[in-house]
PDB file of C-alpha atoms in Angstrom:
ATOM      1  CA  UNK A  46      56.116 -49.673  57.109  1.00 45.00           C
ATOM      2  CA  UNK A  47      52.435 -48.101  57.044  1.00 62.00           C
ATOM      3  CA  UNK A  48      52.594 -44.587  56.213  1.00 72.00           C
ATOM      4  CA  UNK A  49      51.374 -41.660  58.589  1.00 92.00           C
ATOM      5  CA  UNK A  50      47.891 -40.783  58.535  1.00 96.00           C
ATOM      6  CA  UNK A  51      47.841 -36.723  58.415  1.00 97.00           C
ATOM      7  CA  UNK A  52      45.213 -34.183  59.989  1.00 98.00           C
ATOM      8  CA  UNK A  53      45.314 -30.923  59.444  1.00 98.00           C
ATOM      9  CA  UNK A  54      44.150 -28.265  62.308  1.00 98.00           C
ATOM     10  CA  UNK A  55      43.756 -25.306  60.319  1.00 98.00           C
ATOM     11  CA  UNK A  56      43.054 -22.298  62.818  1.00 97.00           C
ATOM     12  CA  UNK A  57      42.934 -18.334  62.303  1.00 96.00           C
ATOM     13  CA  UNK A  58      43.863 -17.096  66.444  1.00 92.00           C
ATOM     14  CA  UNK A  59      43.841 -12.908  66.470  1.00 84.00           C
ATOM     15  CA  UNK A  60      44.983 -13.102  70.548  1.00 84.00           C
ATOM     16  CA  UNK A  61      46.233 -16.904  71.002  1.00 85.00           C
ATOM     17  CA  UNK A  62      42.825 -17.966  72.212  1.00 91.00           C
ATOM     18  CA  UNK A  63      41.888 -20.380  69.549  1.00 95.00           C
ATOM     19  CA  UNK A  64      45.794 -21.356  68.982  1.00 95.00           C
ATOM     20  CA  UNK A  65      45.278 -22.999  72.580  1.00 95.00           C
ATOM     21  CA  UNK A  66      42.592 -24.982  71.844  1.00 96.00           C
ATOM     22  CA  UNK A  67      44.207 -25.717  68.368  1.00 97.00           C
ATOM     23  CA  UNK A  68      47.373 -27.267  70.199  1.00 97.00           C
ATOM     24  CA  UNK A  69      44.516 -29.508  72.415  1.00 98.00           C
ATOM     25  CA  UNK A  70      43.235 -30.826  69.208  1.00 98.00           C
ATOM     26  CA  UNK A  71      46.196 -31.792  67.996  1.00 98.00           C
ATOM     27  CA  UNK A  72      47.810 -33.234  70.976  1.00 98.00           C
ATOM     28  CA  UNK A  73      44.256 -35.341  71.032  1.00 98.00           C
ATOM     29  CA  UNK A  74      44.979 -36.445  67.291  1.00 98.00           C
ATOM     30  CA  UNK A  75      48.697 -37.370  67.967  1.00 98.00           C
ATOM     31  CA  UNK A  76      47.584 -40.089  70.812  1.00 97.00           C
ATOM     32  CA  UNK A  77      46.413 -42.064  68.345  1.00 97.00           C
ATOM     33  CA  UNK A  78      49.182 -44.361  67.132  1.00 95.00           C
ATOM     34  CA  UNK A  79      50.311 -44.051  62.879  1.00 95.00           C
ATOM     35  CA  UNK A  80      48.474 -40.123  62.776  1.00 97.00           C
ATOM     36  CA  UNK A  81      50.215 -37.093  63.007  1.00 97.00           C
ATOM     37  CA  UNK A  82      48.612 -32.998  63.268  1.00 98.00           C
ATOM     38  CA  UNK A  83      49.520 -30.800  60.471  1.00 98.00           C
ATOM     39  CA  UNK A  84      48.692 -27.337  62.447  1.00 98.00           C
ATOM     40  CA  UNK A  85      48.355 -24.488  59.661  1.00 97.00           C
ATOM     41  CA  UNK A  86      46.894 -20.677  59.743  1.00 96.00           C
ATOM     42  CA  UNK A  87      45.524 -18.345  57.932  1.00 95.00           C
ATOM     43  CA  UNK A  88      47.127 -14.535  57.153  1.00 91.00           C
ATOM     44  CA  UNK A  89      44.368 -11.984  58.448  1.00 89.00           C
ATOM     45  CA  UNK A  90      42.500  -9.456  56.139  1.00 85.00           C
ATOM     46  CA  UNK A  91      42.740  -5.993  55.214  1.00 74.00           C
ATOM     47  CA  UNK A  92      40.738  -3.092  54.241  1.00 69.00           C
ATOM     48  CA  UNK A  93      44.016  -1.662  53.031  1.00 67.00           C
ATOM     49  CA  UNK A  94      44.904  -2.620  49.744  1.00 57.00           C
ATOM     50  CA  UNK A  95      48.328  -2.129  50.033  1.00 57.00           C
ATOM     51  CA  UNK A  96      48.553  -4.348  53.102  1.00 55.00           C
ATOM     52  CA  UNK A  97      50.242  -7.740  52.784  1.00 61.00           C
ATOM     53  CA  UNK A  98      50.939 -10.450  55.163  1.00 63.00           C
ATOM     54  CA  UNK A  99      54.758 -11.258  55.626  1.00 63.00           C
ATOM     55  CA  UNK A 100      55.524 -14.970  54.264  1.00 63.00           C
ATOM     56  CA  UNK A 101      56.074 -16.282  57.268  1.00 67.00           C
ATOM     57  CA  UNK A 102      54.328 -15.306  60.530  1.00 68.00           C
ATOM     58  CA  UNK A 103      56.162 -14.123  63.409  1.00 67.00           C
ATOM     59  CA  UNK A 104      54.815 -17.007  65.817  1.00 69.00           C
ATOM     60  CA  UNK A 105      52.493 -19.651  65.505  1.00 72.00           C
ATOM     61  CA  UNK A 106      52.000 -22.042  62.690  1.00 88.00           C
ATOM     62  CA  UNK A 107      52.777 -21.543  59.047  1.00 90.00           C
ATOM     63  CA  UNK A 108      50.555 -20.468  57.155  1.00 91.00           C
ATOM     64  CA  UNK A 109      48.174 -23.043  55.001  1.00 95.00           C
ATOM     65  CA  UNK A 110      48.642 -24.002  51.727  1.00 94.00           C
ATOM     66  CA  UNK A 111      46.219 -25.547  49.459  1.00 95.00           C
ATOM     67  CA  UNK A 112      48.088 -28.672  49.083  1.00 96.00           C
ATOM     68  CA  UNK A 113      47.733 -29.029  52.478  1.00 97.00           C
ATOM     69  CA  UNK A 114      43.673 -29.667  51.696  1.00 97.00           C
ATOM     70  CA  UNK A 115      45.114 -32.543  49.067  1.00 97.00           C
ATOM     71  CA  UNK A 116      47.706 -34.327  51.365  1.00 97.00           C
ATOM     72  CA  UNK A 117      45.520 -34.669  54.725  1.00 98.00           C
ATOM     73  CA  UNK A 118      43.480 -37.332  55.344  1.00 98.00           C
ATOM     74  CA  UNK A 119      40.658 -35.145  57.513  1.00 98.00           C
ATOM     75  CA  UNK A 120      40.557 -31.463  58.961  1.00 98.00           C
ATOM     76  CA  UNK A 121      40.159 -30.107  62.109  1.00 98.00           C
ATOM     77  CA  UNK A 122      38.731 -26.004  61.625  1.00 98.00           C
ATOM     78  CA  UNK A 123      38.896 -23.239  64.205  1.00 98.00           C
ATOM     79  CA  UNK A 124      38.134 -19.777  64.079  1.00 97.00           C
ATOM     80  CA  UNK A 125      37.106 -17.197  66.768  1.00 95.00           C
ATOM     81  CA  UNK A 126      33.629 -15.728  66.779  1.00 95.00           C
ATOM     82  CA  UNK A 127      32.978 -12.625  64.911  1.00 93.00           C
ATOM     83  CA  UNK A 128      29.075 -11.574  65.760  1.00 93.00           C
ATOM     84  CA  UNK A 129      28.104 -15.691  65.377  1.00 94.00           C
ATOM     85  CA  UNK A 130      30.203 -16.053  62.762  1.00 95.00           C
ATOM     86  CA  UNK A 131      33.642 -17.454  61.757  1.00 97.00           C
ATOM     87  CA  UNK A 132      36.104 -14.383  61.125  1.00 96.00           C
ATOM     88  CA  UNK A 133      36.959 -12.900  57.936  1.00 95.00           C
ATOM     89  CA  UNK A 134      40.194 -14.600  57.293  1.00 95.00           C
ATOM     90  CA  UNK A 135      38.940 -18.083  57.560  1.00 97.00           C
ATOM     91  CA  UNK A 136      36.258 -17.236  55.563  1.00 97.00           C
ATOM     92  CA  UNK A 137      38.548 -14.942  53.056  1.00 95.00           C
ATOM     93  CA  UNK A 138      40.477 -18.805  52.519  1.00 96.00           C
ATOM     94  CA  UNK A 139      37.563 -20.899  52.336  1.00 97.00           C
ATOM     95  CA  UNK A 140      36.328 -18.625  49.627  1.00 96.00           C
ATOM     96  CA  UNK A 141      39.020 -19.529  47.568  1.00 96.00           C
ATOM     97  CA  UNK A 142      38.867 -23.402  47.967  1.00 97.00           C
ATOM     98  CA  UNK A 143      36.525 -23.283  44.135  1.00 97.00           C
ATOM     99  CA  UNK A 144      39.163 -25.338  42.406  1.00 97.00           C
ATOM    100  CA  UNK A 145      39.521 -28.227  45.117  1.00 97.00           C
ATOM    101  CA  UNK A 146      35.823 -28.447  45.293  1.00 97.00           C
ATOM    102  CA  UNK A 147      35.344 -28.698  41.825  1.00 97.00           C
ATOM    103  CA  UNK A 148      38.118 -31.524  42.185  1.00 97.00           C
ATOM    104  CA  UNK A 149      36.247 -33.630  45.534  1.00 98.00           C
ATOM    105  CA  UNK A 150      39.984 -32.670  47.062  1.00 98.00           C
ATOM    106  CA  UNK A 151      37.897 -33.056  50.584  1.00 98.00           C
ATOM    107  CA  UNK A 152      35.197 -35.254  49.912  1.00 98.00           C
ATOM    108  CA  UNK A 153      34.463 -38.258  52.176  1.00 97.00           C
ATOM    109  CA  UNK A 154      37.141 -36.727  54.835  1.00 98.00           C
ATOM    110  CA  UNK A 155      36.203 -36.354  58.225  1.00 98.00           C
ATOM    111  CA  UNK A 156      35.974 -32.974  59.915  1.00 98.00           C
ATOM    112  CA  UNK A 157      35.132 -31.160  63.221  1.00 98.00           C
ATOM    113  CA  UNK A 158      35.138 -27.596  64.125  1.00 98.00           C
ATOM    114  CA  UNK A 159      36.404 -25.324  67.132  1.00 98.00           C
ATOM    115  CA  UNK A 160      36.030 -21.761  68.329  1.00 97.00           C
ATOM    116  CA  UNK A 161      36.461 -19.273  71.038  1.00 95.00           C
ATOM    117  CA  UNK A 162      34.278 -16.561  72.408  1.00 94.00           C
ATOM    118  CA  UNK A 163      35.175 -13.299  74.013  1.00 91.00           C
ATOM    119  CA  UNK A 164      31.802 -13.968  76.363  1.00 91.00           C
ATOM    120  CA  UNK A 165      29.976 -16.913  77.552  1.00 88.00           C
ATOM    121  CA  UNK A 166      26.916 -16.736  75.009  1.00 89.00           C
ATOM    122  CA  UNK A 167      28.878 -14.569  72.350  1.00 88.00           C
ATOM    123  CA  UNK A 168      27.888 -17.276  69.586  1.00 92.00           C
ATOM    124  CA  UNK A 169      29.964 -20.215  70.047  1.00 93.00           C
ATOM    125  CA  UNK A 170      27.824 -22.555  68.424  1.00 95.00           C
ATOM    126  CA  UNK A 171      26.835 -20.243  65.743  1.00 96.00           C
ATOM    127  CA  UNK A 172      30.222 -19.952  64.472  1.00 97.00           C
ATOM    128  CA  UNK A 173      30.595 -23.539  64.716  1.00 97.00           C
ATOM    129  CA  UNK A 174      27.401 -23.897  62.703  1.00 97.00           C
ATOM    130  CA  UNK A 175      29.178 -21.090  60.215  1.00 96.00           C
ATOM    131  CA  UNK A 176      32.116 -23.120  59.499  1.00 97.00           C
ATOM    132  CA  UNK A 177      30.282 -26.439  58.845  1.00 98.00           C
ATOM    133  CA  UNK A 178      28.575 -24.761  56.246  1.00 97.00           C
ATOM    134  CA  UNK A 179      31.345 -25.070  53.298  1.00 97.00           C
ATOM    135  CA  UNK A 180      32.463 -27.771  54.551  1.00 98.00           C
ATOM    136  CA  UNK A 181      29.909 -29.822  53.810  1.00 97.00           C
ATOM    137  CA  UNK A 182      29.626 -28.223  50.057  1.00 98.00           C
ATOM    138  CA  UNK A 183      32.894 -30.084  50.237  1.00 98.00           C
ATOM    139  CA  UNK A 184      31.255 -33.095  51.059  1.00 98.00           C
ATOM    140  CA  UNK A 185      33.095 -33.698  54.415  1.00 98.00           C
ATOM    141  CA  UNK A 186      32.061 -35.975  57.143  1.00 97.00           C
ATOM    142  CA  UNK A 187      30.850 -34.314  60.200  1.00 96.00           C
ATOM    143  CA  UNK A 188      31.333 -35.265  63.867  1.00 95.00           C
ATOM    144  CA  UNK A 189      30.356 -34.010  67.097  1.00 96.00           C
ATOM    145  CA  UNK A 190      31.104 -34.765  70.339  1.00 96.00           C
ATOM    146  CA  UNK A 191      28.594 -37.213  71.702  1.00 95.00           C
ATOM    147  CA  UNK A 192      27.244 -36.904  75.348  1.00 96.00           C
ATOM    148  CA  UNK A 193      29.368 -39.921  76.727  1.00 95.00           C
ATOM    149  CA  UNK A 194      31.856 -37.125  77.474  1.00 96.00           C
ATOM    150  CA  UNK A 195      30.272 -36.098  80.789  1.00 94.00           C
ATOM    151  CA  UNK A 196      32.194 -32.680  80.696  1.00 95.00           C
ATOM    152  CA  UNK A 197      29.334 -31.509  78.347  1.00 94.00           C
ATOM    153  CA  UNK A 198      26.841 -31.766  81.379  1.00 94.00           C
ATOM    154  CA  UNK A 199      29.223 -30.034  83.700  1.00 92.00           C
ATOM    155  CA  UNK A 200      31.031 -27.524  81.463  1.00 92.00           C
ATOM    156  CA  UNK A 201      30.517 -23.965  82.937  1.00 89.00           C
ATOM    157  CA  UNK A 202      32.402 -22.560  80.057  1.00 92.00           C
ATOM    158  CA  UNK A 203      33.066 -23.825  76.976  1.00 91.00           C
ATOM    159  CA  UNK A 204      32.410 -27.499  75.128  1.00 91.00           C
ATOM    160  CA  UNK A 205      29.185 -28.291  72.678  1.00 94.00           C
ATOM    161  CA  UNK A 206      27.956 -31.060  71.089  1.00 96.00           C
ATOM    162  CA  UNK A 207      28.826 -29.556  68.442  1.00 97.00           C
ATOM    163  CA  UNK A 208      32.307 -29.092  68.619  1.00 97.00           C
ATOM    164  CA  UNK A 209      34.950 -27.863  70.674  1.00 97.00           C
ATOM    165  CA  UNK A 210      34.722 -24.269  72.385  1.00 96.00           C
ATOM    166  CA  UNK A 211      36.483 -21.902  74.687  1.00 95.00           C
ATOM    167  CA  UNK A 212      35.058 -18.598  76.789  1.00 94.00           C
ATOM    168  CA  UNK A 213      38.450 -16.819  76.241  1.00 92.00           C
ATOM    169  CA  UNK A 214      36.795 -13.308  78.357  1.00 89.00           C
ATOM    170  CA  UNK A 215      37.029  -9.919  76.884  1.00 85.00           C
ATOM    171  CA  UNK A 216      40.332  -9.425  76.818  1.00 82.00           C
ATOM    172  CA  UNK A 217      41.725 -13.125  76.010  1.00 80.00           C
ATOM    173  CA  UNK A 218      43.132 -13.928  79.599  1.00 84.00           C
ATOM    174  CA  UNK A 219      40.831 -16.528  80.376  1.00 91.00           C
ATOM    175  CA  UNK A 220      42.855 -19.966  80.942  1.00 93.00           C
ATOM    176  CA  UNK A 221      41.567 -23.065  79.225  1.00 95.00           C
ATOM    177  CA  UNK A 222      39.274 -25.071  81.947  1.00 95.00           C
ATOM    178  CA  UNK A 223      39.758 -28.576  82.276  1.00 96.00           C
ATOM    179  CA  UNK A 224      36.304 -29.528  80.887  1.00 96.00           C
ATOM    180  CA  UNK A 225      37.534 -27.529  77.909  1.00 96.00           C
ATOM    181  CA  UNK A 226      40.654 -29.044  77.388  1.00 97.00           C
ATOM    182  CA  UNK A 227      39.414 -32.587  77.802  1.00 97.00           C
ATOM    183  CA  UNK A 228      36.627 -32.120  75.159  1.00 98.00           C
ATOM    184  CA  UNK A 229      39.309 -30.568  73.293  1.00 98.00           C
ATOM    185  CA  UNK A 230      41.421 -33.475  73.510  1.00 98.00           C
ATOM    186  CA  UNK A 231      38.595 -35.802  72.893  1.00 98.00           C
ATOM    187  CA  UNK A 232      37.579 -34.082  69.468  1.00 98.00           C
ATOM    188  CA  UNK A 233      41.069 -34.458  68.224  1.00 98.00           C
ATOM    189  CA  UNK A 234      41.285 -37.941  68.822  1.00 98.00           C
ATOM    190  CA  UNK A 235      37.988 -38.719  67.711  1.00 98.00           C
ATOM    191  CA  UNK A 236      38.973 -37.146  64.592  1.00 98.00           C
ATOM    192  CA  UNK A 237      41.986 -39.029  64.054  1.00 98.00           C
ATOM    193  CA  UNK A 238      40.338 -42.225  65.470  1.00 97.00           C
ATOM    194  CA  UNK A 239      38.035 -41.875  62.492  1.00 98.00           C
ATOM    195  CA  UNK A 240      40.280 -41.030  59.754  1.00 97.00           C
ATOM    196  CA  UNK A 241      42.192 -44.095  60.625  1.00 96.00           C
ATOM    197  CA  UNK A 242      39.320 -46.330  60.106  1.00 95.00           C
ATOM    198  CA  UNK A 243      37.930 -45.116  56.820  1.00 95.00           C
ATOM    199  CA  UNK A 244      41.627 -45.936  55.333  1.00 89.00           C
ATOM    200  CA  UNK A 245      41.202 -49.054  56.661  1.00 75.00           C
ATOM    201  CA  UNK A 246      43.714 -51.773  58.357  1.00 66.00           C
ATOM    202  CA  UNK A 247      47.058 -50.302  58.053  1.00 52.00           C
TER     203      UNK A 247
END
């Protein structure tokens, strides 16, 4: 018996926003046959030092572990925007990824990237732009979302070529649109789709 490819859909959600489009991906992932999604967080930062994270968080996924970076066979990344950028505990993690660089520990895996926005044009593709940037000092594989997904020409919220996106509104309550969710769902299994080939028959 072939083992199970595995993806991991590392996220950091303050409000649930990028969670939900976290859970897309990795529904998208899990329809193709022999892969499974590996969905992981990130504790959030503090300005006070005392301040820890409790081991476990009180809902959502566990939080990520650096073997997780070993044992997964391509990432999916997600962060909400922060003034065009990816937020401080993404970044906080990805800062300490030295060691599995040094190592190749992602090299030649694929990856894609997610995000949410509070508004419209509050940066989404500059935060997707933000993550790629380590990634690729990883030596990851990049992929969009090409423009035979039509929902990129009719999207009034989120979706990009570049990755998948969600207008969550100011205070989080916007609902995920159906263009969102299917590009959502289309990055995920593209993902997978691709980390299945470059293992090769299985």
């Amino acid at each position: 018996m072939n083992p199970t490819l595995t993806i991991l859909v590392l996220y950091y959600s303050r409000h649930g926003a990028t969670r939900k489009l976290a859970e897309l991906i990795a529904q998208g992932i899990e329809s193709v046959p022999g892969v499974e999604a590996r969905l992981r967080t990130v504790p959030a930062v503090s300005t006070v030092a005392e301040s820890t994270a409790p081991g476990i968080p009180s809902n959502g996924a566990p939080y990520v572990e650096l073997s997780d970076l070993a044992e997964c066979a391509g990432l999916a990344l997600g962060s909400p925007t922060r003034f065009g950028n990816m937020a401080a505990a993404m970044k906080y993690f990805l800062d300490g990824t030295a060691a599995e660089w040094l190592a190749g520990t992602l090299s030649g895996k694929p990856a894609v990237v997610f995000a949410s926005t509070g508004s419209l044009h509050g940066g989404q593709e500059a935060t997707l732009l933000s993550m790629m940037i380590p990634l690729l000092h990883h030596g990851m594989l990049f992929m969009g979302l090409p423009y035979t997904h039509p929902e990129l020409m009719t999207t009034s919220s989120g979706g990009s070529p570049y990755g998948a996106t969600h207008w969550a509104g100011i205070d989080g309550d916007k609902a995920v649109t159906e263009d969102e969710k299917r590009l959502a769902i289309a990055l995920g299994r593209r993902l997978a789709d691709t980390a299945a080939k470059l293992h090769g028959p299985r």
